[in-house]
Amino acid sequence: MLAVAASLTPLPGLASAAPGVGGVIGWGSIDFGVNPVPPSVASGISAISAGSLDVLALKNGGVIVWGDNNFGQTEVPAAATSGVSQISAGWAHALALKNGKALAWGNDWYGQSEVPAAATSGVIAVATSALHNLALKQGGSVLSWGARTDVPAAASAGVTAIAAGGDHSLALKNGGVLAWGNNTYGQASVPAAATSGVTAISAGYQHSLALKNGSVLAWGRNNHEQATVPPEAASGVIGIEAGWYHNLAFKADGRYVVWGSDASQESDPFTCGPVFGVSAGDRSTFILKPDPTAPC
């Protein structure tokens, strides 16, 4: 298994960078134009989400999309050019959250870009990864549309976080992970360790991640050792991201850890920390740094 932690190096200009705002660095696959990243995401970016064919970034409340455009997914609708608070990239479609309303555009094979009425108000989080979407509403109820529409009764209230995988879904409730959908590789079979004390979740294509007491938990498909957590991700972790076949974690000290598939060198660290955000796509990796131009 390839697992590497990129070290923290003090960066000039870090103190002057706005908290949670910086630039994108990407590496790995160049398919569909996801890499190299466009100049427009070199600064002012507060969030990043990598799909399989394209990448979303959030800048001053407006969505930027680059990569494949066979389904019009890089053509950002006017409603998503301001006031957006969250983004999520799927398989050739995009989600955004604005004033409690889910926005969707791009590929619509399974109706995933047709926002249901229930997701047009009161939404506090959105998630996608492949061909289905999740929305979390005030009060903790989960909605699902697209290739999957099923939601278990346990996810009808009290949920605080959601994650959509390739064909399975995760929710966080009272510190425990709920999982449903395709379970071919055990990705929806929650291990005992993830039934309490969990603070974050992320769903890959056929595997799942959870964060507990600064340590990453992983289960599901392990053909690229994506469900084998390296020692570097066993402590001090504050954020996690599951890609299709590889994962990212970032730590309180600014370092990041990447492991799993390395078919396009997506698990080879391209730069040093500190980072404040990460996103893993299909054989591509993206991180957010306060100043992406600063030398290591």
Backbone as a ProteinNet text record, in pm:
[ID]
protein_1_A
[PRIMARY]
MLAVAASLTPLPGLASAAPGVGGVIGWGSIDFGVNPVPPSVASGISAISAGSLDVLALKNGGVIVWGDNNFGQTEVPAAATSGVSQISAGWAHALALKNGKALAWGNDWYGQSEVPAAATSGVIAVATSALHNLALKQGGSVLSWGARTDVPAAASAGVTAIAAGGDHSLALKNGGVLAWGNNTYGQASVPAAATSGVTAISAGYQHSLALKNGSVLAWGRNNHEQATVPPEAASGVIGIEAGWYHNLAFKADGRYVVWGSDASQESDPFTCGPVFGVSAGDRSTFILKPDPTAPC
[TERTIARY]
83.7	0	86.8	53	121.2	45.9	112.3	52.7	160.1	137.1	239.2	177.3	248.1	207.1	298.1	239.2	316.5	333.3	456.4	488.7	444.5	423.8	395.6	523.9	517.6	629	573.8	631.6	580.8	583.6	472.8	462.5	458.4	537.1	527.8	386.9	336.2	204.6	90.9	120.6	14.3	-65.6	1.6	-68.3	-164.2	-135.6	-220.1	-334.8	-333.5	-440.4	-565	-681.1	-806.3	-829.2	-879.6	-903.4	-996.5	-954.9	-1040.6	-1051.3	-959.5	-959.1	-818.4	-807.2	-676.2	-688.6	-590.1	-587.8	-582.1	-615.9	-624	-496.2	-447.4	-341.6	-397.7	-378.5	-430.2	-324	-338.7	-247.7	-318.3	-251.4	-311.1	-359.2	-474.2	-527.2	-545.3	-514.3	-541.2	-660.5	-724.7	-840.2	-950.8	-1018	-1132.4	-1095.5	-965.3	-922.8	-934	-938.6	-948	-816.3	-706.7	-574.4	-505.6	-428.4	-402.3	-522.3	-522.4	-635.3	-629.2	-742.8	-744.4	-691.6	-642.5	-591.4	-695.6	-821.8	-927.5	-938.5	-874.7	-884.1	-752.9	-667.6	-538.7	-551.3	-663.9	-683.6	-832.6	-865.7	-1003.5	-1097.7	-1044.9	-1129.1	-1154.4	-1279.8	-1315.6	-1357.7	-1387.3	-1427.8	-1395.4	-1372.7	-1337.9	-1410.2	-1458.7	-1522.9	-1492.4	-1425.9	-1387.1	-1485.2	-1537.8	-1620.7	-1536.5	-1602.2	-1528.6	-1480.9	-1556.4	-1522.8	-1494.3	-1523.2	-1504.2	-1484.7	-1452.6	-1420.9	-1496.4	-1546.9	-1614.9	-1531	-1535.6	-1473.4	-1570.2	-1559.3	-1645.2	-1560.5	-1596.1	-1519.3	-1613.9	-1603	-1688.4	-1836.2	-1874.4	-2014.2	-2059.3	-1968.3	-2002.3	-1930.7	-1994.9	-1938.6	-1856	-1737.8	-1652.1	-1643.8	-1658.3	-1650.6	-1555.3	-1469.5	-1384.8	-1376.7	-1340.7	-1331.8	-1423	-1479	-1567.1	-1696.6	-1750.7	-1875.8	-1976.1	-1965.5	-2058.4	-2202.8	-2223	-2358.5	-2390.3	-2310	-2332.9	-2298.9	-2220.2	-2194.1	-2099	-2021.4	-1934.2	-2003.5	-2126.8	-2205.1	-2285.9	-2226.9	-2286.2	-2411.9	-2524.6	-2646.7	-2635.8	-2711.1	-2704.4	-2728.1	-2816.6	-2848.7	-2729.8	-2631.7	-2516.1	-2393.8	-2411.3	-2298.2	-2280.9	-2372.7	-2359.9	-2442.4	-2402.6	-2481.1	-2474.7	-2386.4	-2375.4	-2290.3	-2332.8	-2260.4	-2195.3	-2234.6	-2178.6	-2186	-2090.4	-2086.8	-2057	-2098.9	-2066.5	-2071.8	-1969.1	-1957.1	-1988.6	-2069	-2102.3	-2041.2	-2105.7	-2059.4	-2121.8	-2049.3	-2091	-2213.4	-2236.8	-2338	-2289.6	-2355.1	-2310.3	-2426.2	-2393.4	-2488.3	-2433.3	-2524.5	-2487.5	-2600.2	-2565.1	-2663.9	-2668.2	-2787	-2803.7	-2930.5	-2912.4	-3026.8	-3126.4	-3073.9	-3160.3	-3218.6	-3176.2	-3228.6	-3117.5	-3143.6	-3046.8	-3059	-2944	-2936.9	-2864.8	-2905.5	-2841.9	-2841	-2733	-2724.4	-2626	-2635.6	-2547.4	-2620	-2549.6	-2604.4	-2735.1	-2835.5	-2966.1	-3020.9	-2931.1	-2973.2	-3079.3	-3065.6	-3156.5	-3236	-3246.1	-3318.7	-3241	-3108.3	-3028.7	-3014.8	-3044.1	-3038.4	-3176.1	-3275	-3410.9	-3437	-3425.6	-3436.6	-3581.4	-3606.1	-3744	-3791.2	-3921.6	-3978.5	-3931.4	-3915.6	-3874.6	-3734.6	-3653.6	-3516.4	-3501.7	-3612.6	-3605.6	-3613.5	-3625.8	-3623.7	-3584.5	-3526	-3492.4	-3375.5	-3298.7	-3184.3	-3061.3	-2984.8	-2864.7	-2736.7	-2748.9	-2630.7	-2672.7	-2579.8	-2603.1	-2480.8	-2503	-2391.7	-2421.2	-2318.3	-2325.1	-2185.3	-2176.8	-2048.1	-2054.4	-2164.4	-2177.8	-2311.2	-2414.5	-2539.2	-2661.4	-2640	-2752.5	-2710.5	-2810.6	-2787.2	-2853.4	-2796.7	-2857.9	-2871.3	-2974.5	-2990.9	-3029.6	-2975.1	-3005.7	-3088.8	-3202.9	-3293.8	-3287.3	-3333.6	-3345.5	-3429.9	-3385	-3453.4	-3387.8	-3294.9	-3216.7	-3275.5	-3368.6	-3420.5	-3340.7	-3326.1	-3246.7	-3337.8	-3306.2	-3373.4	-3274.4	-3323.2	-3237.5	-3309.2	-3236	-3294.6	-3186.3	-3230.3	-3138.4	-3142	-3026.5	-3019.3	-3061.9	-3057.7	-3109.2	-3206	-3319.3	-3417.5	-3452.3	-3391.4	-3425.2	-3356.5	-3430.6	-3378.1	-3438.6	-3358.2	-3413.7	-3483.6	-3573.3	-3648.8	-3557.3	-3443.8	-3350.7	-3294.4	-3298.1	-3243.4	-3352.5	-3467.9	-3577.8	-3575.7	-3486.3	-3472.8	-3341.1	-3287.8	-3169.9	-3036.7	-3033.9	-2908.6	-2835.7	-2702.7	-2624.3	-2524	-2500.9	-2410.6	-2448.1	-2416.7	-2449.4	-2331.5	-2326.6	-2224.5	-2280.7	-2264.1	-2313.5	-2196.1	-2201.7	-2098	-2139.4	-2070.4	-2101.9	-2243.8	-2285.2	-2421.8	-2463.9	-2405.7	-2446.3	-2442.9	-2503.8	-2515.3	-2476.7	-2426.4	-2391.8	-2461	-2493.4	-2545.6	-2486.7	-2474.2	-2422.1	-2534.4	-2560.4	-2669.3	-2624.8	-2630	-2591.4	-2452.3	-2362	-2225.5	-2204.2	-2309.9	-2297.7	-2326.7	-2265	-2282.3	-2399.3	-2486	-2589.6	-2544.8	-2569.8	-2529.7	-2636.2	-2658.8	-2755.4	-2719.3	-2781.5	-2754.6	-2672.3	-2602.2	-2521.8	-2419.9	-2414.5	-2323.5	-2236.6	-2210.3	-2133	-1998.8	-1935.4	-1802.2	-1803.3	-1920.6	-1930.2	-1926.9	-1941.8	-1934	-2050.3	-2160.8	-2275.4	-2287.5	-2185.1	-2182.6	-2096.4	-2159.9	-2087.9	-2017.8	-1886.4	-1815.2	-1853.3	-1835.9	-1873.2	-1806.7	-1682.6	-1608.9	-1673.2	-1753.2	-1814.6	-1958.3	-2000.6	-2137.7	-2148.8	-2035.9	-2038.2	-1912.1	-1920.8	-1804.6	-1754.2	-1827.9	-1785	-1821.7	-1731.4	-1755.7	-1762.2	-1719.7	-1725.7	-1733.3	-1792.6	-1807.2	-1776.8	-1736.7	-1716.1	-1733	-1800.7	-1828.2	-1752.6	-1674.8	-1607.3	-1694.8	-1636.9	-1715.6	-1770.7	-1687.1	-1731.2	-1670.6	-1635.1	-1582.8	-1629.8	-1607.8	-1657.8	-1551.1	-1557.3	-1466.4	-1544.9	-1487.3	-1540.4	-1423.4	-1447.6	-1345.2	-1388.8	-1302	-1334.2	-1211.1	-1224.5	-1114.7	-984.5	-993.3	-875.2	-817.8	-886	-837.4	-936.5	-886.2	-971.4	-1010	-1137.1	-1188.7	-1227.5	-1206.7	-1238.8	-1290.3	-1385.5	-1437.4	-1494.4	-1515.9	-1565.5	-1458.7	-1469	-1377	-1233.2	-1141.6	-1003.2	-906.1	-951	-864.9	-742.3	-747	-630	-584.3	-625.5	-595.2	-652.1	-758	-824.3	-897	-927.3	-991.5	-892	-763.4	-658.6	-598.1	-629.9	-587.7	-440.6	-359.6	-217.1	-193.1	-79.6	-50	-56.1	-21.4	-20.3	-158.7	-263.6	-400.9	-468.7	-388.7	-443.8	-456.8	-405.8	-416.5	-404.3	-462.3	-448.9	-525.4	-611.6	-685.7	-807.2	-833.1	-950.3	-1043.2	-1001.3	-1086.9	-1056.5	-1159.9	-1142.7	-1216.2	-1169.2	-1232.5	-1204.3	-1309.9	-1297.3	-1319.3	-1222.4	-1239	-1292.5	-1280.1	-1329.6	-1250.5	-1119.2	-1037	-919.5	-916.1	-812.1	-872.5	-797.6	-848	-749	-803.3	-723.5	-768.7	-674.3	-704.9	-613.5	-664.6	-573.6	-578	-462.8	-439	-436.9	-448.7	-453.6	-326.6	-215	-89.4	-66.4	-165.4	-154.2	-105.4	-59.9	-16.2	-136.9	-114	-218.5	-162.7	-252.4	-217.4	-300	-236.9	-308.1	-271.3	-371.7	-344.4	-450.4	-415.6	-505.4	-451.4	-538.9	-501	-397.4	-302.9	-202	-183.6	-292.1	-286.1	-239.3	-272.9	-231.5	-149.8	-78.1	1.3	-84	-211.4	-299.6	-264.7	-190.7	-151	-5.5	57.1	192	181.3	221.7	211.3	283.8	214.6	267.5	324.5	285	326.1	325.2	373.4	374.2	249.5	231.5	127.2	176.2	93.6	-32.8	-149.3	-248.1	-370.1	-488.2	-598.6	-718.8	-839.9	-818	-925.4	-869.2	-941	-895.7	-1015.6	-989.5	-1094.5	-1030.8	-1089.9	-1039.9	-1143.8	-1101.2	-1192.1	-1162.8	-1179.6	-1146.7	-1005.7	-906.8	-766	-711.5	-773.6	-725	-737.2	-646.5	-637.8	-628.9	-698	-698	-690.2	-609.2	-599	-613.3	-651.3	-659.9	-549.1	-469.8	-362.5	-383.5	-344.3	-357	-285	-165.7	-91.3	-29.5	-91.6	-39.5	88.9	128.8	252	373.6	352.5	464.6	551.5	682.2	771.1	765.6	794.7	801.5	937
-119.7	0	124.1	217.2	345.7	438.1	488.4	584.8	684.9	809.3	911	1029.9	1083.8	1206.8	1319	1426.5	1542.7	1635.1	1676.1	1749.6	1894.7	1947.6	2089	2169.2	2271.3	2364.1	2504.8	2590.4	2726.5	2795.6	2859.6	2922.7	3074	3144.9	3290.4	3332.6	3432	3483.5	3411.9	3308.1	3233.1	3322.6	3407.5	3490.2	3588.1	3627.3	3725.4	3661.5	3529.1	3461.2	3455.5	3479.9	3472.5	3329.6	3311.4	3175.4	3099	2980.6	2899.3	2942.9	3027	3073	3058.6	3002.3	2983.5	2940.7	2862.6	2820.3	2669.4	2622.3	2478.7	2429	2315.2	2240.9	2102.9	2058.8	1929.5	1845.4	1714.2	1622.7	1489.9	1401.4	1273.7	1275.6	1217.1	1205.2	1340.9	1344.7	1463.9	1440.5	1325.4	1294.1	1396.6	1428.6	1520.7	1663	1692	1828.4	1866.9	1767.6	1803.3	1858.7	1818.7	1873.4	1912.7	2021	2110.9	2199	2254.8	2336.9	2473.2	2539.3	2669.7	2782.1	2890	3003.3	3064.3	3050.5	3112.7	3055.2	2939.1	2879.1	2890.5	2983.3	3001.8	3076.3	3142.4	3216.1	3235.3	3267.1	3298.6	3180.8	3059.3	2939.8	2892.7	2864.1	2820.1	2674.5	2611.9	2471.2	2410.2	2279.3	2206.4	2071.7	2026.8	1895.8	1835.4	1719.8	1651.7	1540.5	1542.7	1433.2	1339.3	1258.5	1164.7	1229.5	1326.1	1387.6	1536.2	1597.1	1741.2	1776.2	1903.3	1950.2	2080.3	2094.4	2216.6	2289.7	2422.2	2504.4	2616.6	2664.3	2772.6	2896	3004.5	3128.4	3245.6	3310.7	3425.2	3393.7	3272	3233.7	3188.6	3189.1	3146.1	3017.2	2933.6	2804.5	2815.7	2754.3	2739	2590.6	2553.9	2413.4	2399.2	2296.9	2268.3	2118.8	2081.5	1941.8	1912	1792.7	1749.5	1830.9	1853.4	1928.7	1859.1	1727.4	1655.2	1664.1	1694.5	1704.2	1845.8	1942.4	2081.1	2112.3	2024.6	2042.1	2156.5	2202.9	2317.3	2450.5	2444.4	2565.4	2599.3	2679.2	2709.7	2794.3	2750.1	2829.9	2959.3	3058.1	3189.5	3181.4	3093.3	3082.8	3038.9	2973.4	2922	3011.9	3133.5	3224.8	3316.1	3307.7	3386.6	3321.9	3347.9	3302.7	3155.3	3081.4	2937.3	2910.7	2816	2785.9	2648.4	2560	2425.7	2370.5	2284.5	2222.8	2073.7	1998.4	1856.3	1811.2	1737.4	1693.6	1545.3	1509.8	1371.1	1323.1	1224.4	1173.5	1260.6	1366.1	1458.6	1541.1	1557.2	1654.1	1723.2	1832	1914.4	1947.4	1960.6	2006.7	2129.9	2218.9	2335.7	2363.3	2425.9	2463.5	2615	2670.6	2816.3	2850.8	2920.2	2967.6	2855.2	2740.3	2629.9	2552.1	2581.4	2514.6	2441.7	2317.5	2242.4	2283.8	2306.4	2334.7	2218.1	2181.4	2069.4	2094.4	2050.9	2063.1	1960.4	1935.5	1838.5	1709.6	1598.5	1467.9	1439.5	1391.6	1368.7	1230	1132.6	998.1	941.1	965.1	907.6	1015.1	1132	1240.5	1308.9	1286.5	1343.4	1495	1553	1698.7	1763.3	1683.9	1734.7	1739.3	1857.1	1871.4	1851.5	1758.1	1738.3	1855.6	1873.4	1987.4	1991.2	1873.6	1868.8	1922.9	1930.2	1979.6	2124.6	2194.8	2334.4	2432.6	2379.6	2466.9	2384	2450.8	2385.1	2288.6	2291.9	2202.1	2263	2180.6	2231.7	2165.3	2060	1996.2	1914.6	1903.8	1821.6	1732.9	1619.4	1528.4	1444.5	1423.2	1329.9	1276	1172.7	1115.5	1056.2	990.2	925.6	964.5	883.2	904.8	922.5	938.8	974	1085.7	1155.7	1270.9	1251.6	1315.5	1323.2	1469.1	1497.8	1628.9	1607.8	1690.6	1685.8	1807.9	1784.5	1894.3	1931	2050.3	2092.4	1989.4	1951.5	1845.6	1710.7	1703.6	1582.3	1474.2	1507.3	1406.7	1407.3	1290.3	1273.9	1250.1	1315.6	1293.6	1228.8	1145.7	1084.5	1085.5	1122.2	1117	1085.7	1045	1000.2	848.9	786.9	641.5	565.7	631	572.2	670.2	618.2	703.2	652.3	541	479.4	549.5	566.3	620.5	538.5	480.8	400.5	487.7	426.4	499.5	565.7	501.7	557.2	691.5	721.1	846.7	950.7	932.2	1027.1	1141.7	1133.1	1240.2	1222.9	1335.7	1330.2	1315.8	1315.9	1301.9	1436.1	1432.6	1556.3	1567.9	1460.2	1465.6	1354.8	1376	1280.1	1263.2	1147.1	1122.1	1022.8	1052	965.9	897.8	764.3	689.1	651.7	551.9	511.3	460.4	373.1	321.3	288.5	360.2	345.4	481.5	489.9	617.3	601.6	710	714.6	833.6	817.6	928.4	916.2	1029.4	1033	1073.2	989.8	1015.2	978	1075.1	1051.5	988.4	1030	980.8	844.3	785.4	654.9	663.1	578	578.8	488.4	541.5	463	442	325.7	297.9	212.6	241	162.9	167.9	76.8	70	-52.3	-44.8	-156.6	-198.5	-329.2	-378.8	-493	-492.2	-599.7	-621.3	-513	-522	-487.6	-488.8	-457.1	-309.2	-225.4	-80.7	-26.3	-101.7	-59.4	-139.4	-217.7	-292.4	-215.7	-141.2	-51.7	-132.5	-113.8	-185.9	-131.3	-213.1	-174.4	-43.7	-24.5	95.9	224.2	213.8	332.4	354.1	285.6	302.3	405	461	566.2	651	775	862.7	915	896.2	941.4	1087.8	1164.7	1307.5	1347.5	1259.4	1291.4	1162.3	1170.3	1054.4	1094.6	996.5	1018.4	885	887.2	765.4	764.7	658	640.4	563.4	521.1	450.9	320.4	244.3	116.7	93.1	200.7	190.6	310.1	305.8	409.1	449	576.1	629	695.1	692.4	766.5	819.7	928.7	990.3	979.4	921.2	900.6	929.8	1026.1	1060.5	1086.9	1154.6	1188.7	1076.5	961.3	845.5	807.1	763.9	725.5	578.1	550.8	414.9	392.5	273.4	245.6	103.2	86.8	-46.5	-49.2	-170	-186	-241.1	-210.1	-265.8	-224.6	-319.2	-293.7	-336.9	-334.4	-382.1	-295	-169.9	-81.6	-42.2	-121.8	-94.6	37.5	80.7	203.7	187.5	63.7	39.6	-6.9	5.7	-24.5	107.7	148.1	279.4	277.2	367.8	369.8	430.8	402.5	457.9	610.8	672.9	820.1	880.6	801.1	849.9	798.4	751.6	693.7	793.3	915.8	1016.1	1155.6	1252.5	1392.4	1435.7	1351.3	1383.8	1469.5	1572.2	1658.3	1660.8	1602.9	1599.6	1478.6	1422.4	1303	1319.6	1248.4	1249.9	1118.7	1046.8	923.2	950.6	911.6	920.4	789.3	769.6	645.3	526.3	535.6	424	470.7	595.8	642.4	742.4	775.6	861	970.7	1073.7	1181.5	1208.6	1245.4	1293.7	1411.4	1511.8	1619.6	1635.2	1679.8	1675.8	1815.3	1818.4	1946	2027.7	1961.2	2034.6	2077.9	2058.7	2104.1	2000.6	1885.2	1779.4	1708.5	1641.5	1557.9	1419.3	1321.8	1183	1134.7	1061.4	1008.8	861.5	777.4	634.2	569.8	451.7	377.3	370.7	372.9	363.3	469.5	428.2	522.4	507.9	470.3	443	562.3	682.9	805.3	895.2	834	905	995.6	960.9	1040.6	1030.7	924.7	909	949.1	1014.8	1068.3	1214.6	1251.1	1391.6	1483.8	1587.7	1679.7	1805.7	1830.5	1952.6	1926.9	2023.5	2013.7	2080.2	2064.4	2137.8	2279.5	2358.4	2319.4	2322.2	2238.2	2237.9	2256.1	2308.5	2323.4	2259.1	2191.4	2120.9	2024.3	1914.9	1813.2	1757.6	1705.1	1634.4	1531.1	1412	1302.8	1264.7	1260.9	1222.7	1082.3	1062.6	934.8	945.3	896.6	901.6	1044.6	1133.5	1271.3	1320.3	1412.5	1462.4	1614.1	1677.8	1823.7	1865.9	1966.9	2020.3	2171.4	2226.9	2371.3	2416.6	2513.4	2570	2721.1	2779.2	2925.2	2999.4	2951.2	3012.6	2901.5	2862.2	2750.8	2780.6	2908	2944.2	2946.2	2936.3	2944.7	2819.7	2835	2718.7	2633.4	2505.4	2415.9	2426.2
0	0	0	-86.9	-86.3	7.3	108	198.8	235.9	205.2	227.9	297.6	396	462.4	416	367.8	326.1	444.9	469.6	591.2	584.2	702	716.3	699.3	615.3	600.6	613.8	699.6	711.5	575.3	540.8	409.7	422.8	343.8	343.4	306.6	376.3	343.5	412.8	490.9	555.8	649.6	723.5	821.1	755.1	630	563.7	487.5	473.3	401	488.2	427.1	502	547.6	669.8	719.5	626.2	588	504.1	360.6	315.3	176.6	120.9	2.2	-58.2	-202.6	-248.7	-388.3	-400.8	-519.2	-545.3	-611.9	-565.7	-633.6	-665.6	-789.4	-829.8	-897.4	-888.4	-957.9	-981.1	-1051.9	-1088	-1231.5	-1255.9	-1391.4	-1459	-1589	-1669.6	-1761.7	-1747.9	-1832	-1812.9	-1921.8	-1922.8	-1882.6	-1874.5	-1844.1	-1697.4	-1606.7	-1464.6	-1412.1	-1473.8	-1443.3	-1573	-1572.5	-1459.6	-1426.9	-1307.2	-1264.5	-1333.8	-1353.5	-1422.1	-1333.3	-1391.6	-1313.7	-1220.4	-1252.8	-1172.7	-1032.1	-1007.2	-873.4	-797.3	-838.1	-771.3	-639.3	-616	-491	-467.4	-342.4	-308.2	-299.5	-299.6	-299.4	-156.1	-124.4	10.1	16.8	-97.9	-99.3	-234.3	-234.6	-357	-353.6	-469.1	-477.7	-613.6	-611.8	-735.1	-767.6	-889.6	-937.5	-1021.4	-1100.9	-1185.6	-1314.8	-1366.9	-1495.3	-1485.8	-1373.1	-1358.2	-1211.3	-1186.8	-1051.9	-1025.9	-904.8	-862.8	-758.9	-763	-659.7	-623.9	-501.3	-453.9	-428.4	-494.7	-483.7	-464.2	-349.6	-318.4	-338.6	-302.6	-312.7	-449.9	-547.2	-682.3	-718.5	-799.2	-836.6	-964.2	-963	-1080.5	-1111.8	-1238.6	-1278.4	-1396	-1392.4	-1507.7	-1530.7	-1652.3	-1691.1	-1808.1	-1811.2	-1919.9	-1922	-2043.3	-2054.7	-2146.2	-2157	-2244.4	-2198.1	-2071.8	-2018.2	-1970.4	-2012.6	-1974.5	-1830.5	-1767.4	-1625	-1593.5	-1692.3	-1666.1	-1693.9	-1740.5	-1767	-1642.2	-1557.2	-1426.6	-1444.4	-1390	-1401.3	-1323.1	-1364.4	-1301.1	-1150.5	-1109.5	-967	-883	-947.5	-873.3	-884.1	-931.3	-945.1	-823.1	-728.1	-604.7	-494.7	-371	-256.7	-225.2	-290.5	-267.3	-142.5	-61.2	61.8	61.1	-30.8	-34.5	-176.1	-211.9	-344.3	-331.8	-435	-440.1	-585.5	-628.3	-767.1	-779.6	-879.2	-905.7	-1035.8	-1097.7	-1226.2	-1335.1	-1375.1	-1480.6	-1442.8	-1313.1	-1272	-1145.4	-1110.1	-998.4	-906.1	-777.9	-677.2	-609	-570.8	-492	-394.5	-283.7	-182.8	-172.2	-185.2	-180.6	-103	7	86.1	115.8	152.1	188.9	74.1	-47.1	-166.7	-239.5	-279.6	-359.5	-506.4	-569.9	-712.6	-778.4	-899.6	-969.3	-1118.2	-1184.3	-1329.5	-1384.3	-1514.9	-1579.3	-1611.9	-1608.4	-1643.6	-1567.8	-1643.6	-1583.7	-1618.7	-1637.6	-1675.7	-1582.9	-1454.2	-1355.6	-1280.9	-1341.1	-1277	-1166.8	-1163.6	-1054.8	-1063.6	-1180.3	-1193.7	-1185.9	-1149.8	-1128.9	-978.9	-922.4	-776.6	-732.6	-641.1	-593.7	-509.8	-503.5	-430.9	-286.2	-225.9	-85.1	-62	-168.5	-155.8	-201.4	-214	-256.8	-140.3	-19	99.4	221.2	318.6	443.1	437	329.3	314.5	381.6	454.9	521.4	470.8	389	330.6	208.8	112.3	-6.9	-29.2	-95.3	-121.8	-244.7	-326.5	-436.9	-462.5	-542.6	-579	-718.2	-747.9	-878.2	-940.8	-923.4	-997.1	-907.6	-777.4	-691.3	-596.7	-544.8	-459.3	-324.1	-223.7	-91.7	-50.8	24.2	85.1	230.5	318.1	460.7	495.8	556.4	588.8	737.3	766.7	905.3	980.3	1097.7	1170.2	1151	1052.7	1037.7	951.1	860.6	768.6	638.9	578.1	456.6	337.3	225.8	98	2.3	-89.7	-191	-324.1	-430.7	-563.6	-666.5	-785.4	-888.7	-898.5	-913.2	-928.6	-803.2	-688.9	-563.9	-499.9	-454.6	-387.7	-248.3	-209.5	-81.7	35.1	142.9	268.6	382.1	469.3	579.5	682.3	756.6	858.2	960.5	989	1088.4	1045.9	914.3	863.2	837.7	900.8	881.6	981.8	1080.2	1179.5	1253.8	1303.3	1388.5	1318.8	1186.1	1111.7	1108.6	1122.9	1125.1	1010.1	934.4	819.3	722.5	594.3	488.9	394.5	327.5	226.2	125.9	-2.5	-109.3	-178.3	-189.5	-257.8	-398.4	-454.4	-589.7	-603	-511.6	-510.8	-368	-272.9	-133.8	-67	50.1	120	266.3	324	465.8	531.3	657.4	737.6	877.5	943.9	1080.5	1174.4	1273.9	1368.8	1509.8	1598.8	1738.5	1749.1	1660.9	1665.3	1604.3	1548.5	1485	1336.7	1258.1	1113.6	1073.8	989	923	778.9	723.2	585.4	518	389.4	313.5	164	89.2	-54.3	-89.4	-200.6	-248.9	-143.4	-117.9	-14.8	-67.2	-196.7	-258.9	-190.2	-149.2	-88.7	60.1	120	261.5	291.9	188.9	210.2	292.9	300.3	380.3	509.5	542.3	668.5	767.7	854.9	946.4	1055.1	1070.7	1178.4	1314.8	1415.5	1551.5	1594.9	1553.3	1594.3	1542.3	1435.6	1374.8	1419.1	1524.9	1572.8	1684.9	1725.7	1828.2	1817	1862	1868	1736	1628.2	1495.7	1475.9	1414.7	1392.7	1246.1	1153.6	1011.1	931.5	813.1	724.9	580.8	500.3	357.3	286.2	172	97.3	-34.4	-57.9	-184.8	-281.2	-392.3	-492.2	-436.4	-370	-312.4	-174	-106.7	29.3	110.1	239.6	329.8	430.3	472.2	573.6	685.6	805.5	919.4	1000.1	1071.4	1156.5	1301.5	1384.9	1525.8	1611.2	1700	1791	1715.3	1601.1	1523.4	1441.3	1438.8	1365.6	1256.1	1142.1	1030.3	1041.4	1019.4	1006.6	861.7	808.8	669.3	654.3	562.2	533.9	391.2	341.5	205.3	113.2	-15.3	-113.8	-83.8	-99.6	-61.7	-171.1	-296.6	-406.2	-427.8	-384.4	-391.2	-251	-151.9	-11.3	36.2	-30.7	10.9	144.9	184	312.8	419	390.2	487.2	534.2	654.9	704.7	742.4	685.9	719.3	857.2	919.2	1051.6	1054.3	943.4	938.5	957.9	931.9	945.3	1071	1166.1	1288.3	1402.7	1383.5	1489.9	1430.7	1499.5	1461.3	1338.4	1283.5	1162.1	1195.3	1113.3	1134.3	1014	901.4	784.1	697.9	634	550.1	418.1	316.6	185.2	113.9	77.4	1.7	-145.9	-228.7	-372.4	-426.5	-556.8	-613.1	-559.9	-563.2	-516	-430.4	-391.6	-300.8	-203.1	-98.7	8.1	43.5	104.5	160.6	303.3	386.4	520.5	548	619.4	659.1	809.4	862.2	1005.4	1067.1	1197.7	1269	1249.9	1222	1204	1059.2	972.2	833.5	736.2	784.8	694	633.7	520.7	464.6	436.1	431.9	407.1	289.1	198.3	81.5	65.2	37.6	21.9	-67.4	-118.5	-206.3	-347.1	-444.8	-585.5	-623.5	-709.5	-757.5	-909.2	-977.3	-1120.9	-1203	-1156.8	-1226.2	-1135.4	-1041.3	-941.3	-852.1	-838.2	-753.7	-605.7	-567.2	-427.2	-402.6	-499.6	-482.2	-441.1	-321.1	-279.1	-376.2	-417	-516.7	-452.9	-328.1	-260	-109.4	-34.3	111.5	169.5	301.1	370.4	401	468.5	529	430.3	455.5	375.9	470	415.9	497.7	431.8	319.8	253	150.7	125.9	30.8	-44.8	-164.9	-238	-329.8	-331.5	-413.3	-517.5	-643.8	-750.7	-800.2	-928.6	-992	-1048.2	-970.6	-1007.3	-1011.8	-938.2	-929.6	-786.4	-749.9	-613.3	-614.3	-518.4	-509.5	-363.5	-337.6	-202.7	-206.6	-91.9	-74.9	18	-29.7	50.7	62.2	174.1	187.7	74.2	35.9	-74.7	-158.6	-268.4	-348.1	-420.9	-426	-497.3	-406.6	-275.2	-181.8	-192.7	-187.3	-197.3	-72.8	-89.5	26.1	93.7
[MASK]
++++++++++++++++++++++++++++++++++++++++++++++++++++++++++++++++++++++++++++++++++++++++++++++++++++++++++++++++++++++++++++++++++++++++++++++++++++++++++++++++++++++++++++++++++++++++++++++++++++++++++++++++++++++++++++++++++++++++++++++++++++++++++++++++++++++++++++++++++++++++++++++++++++++++

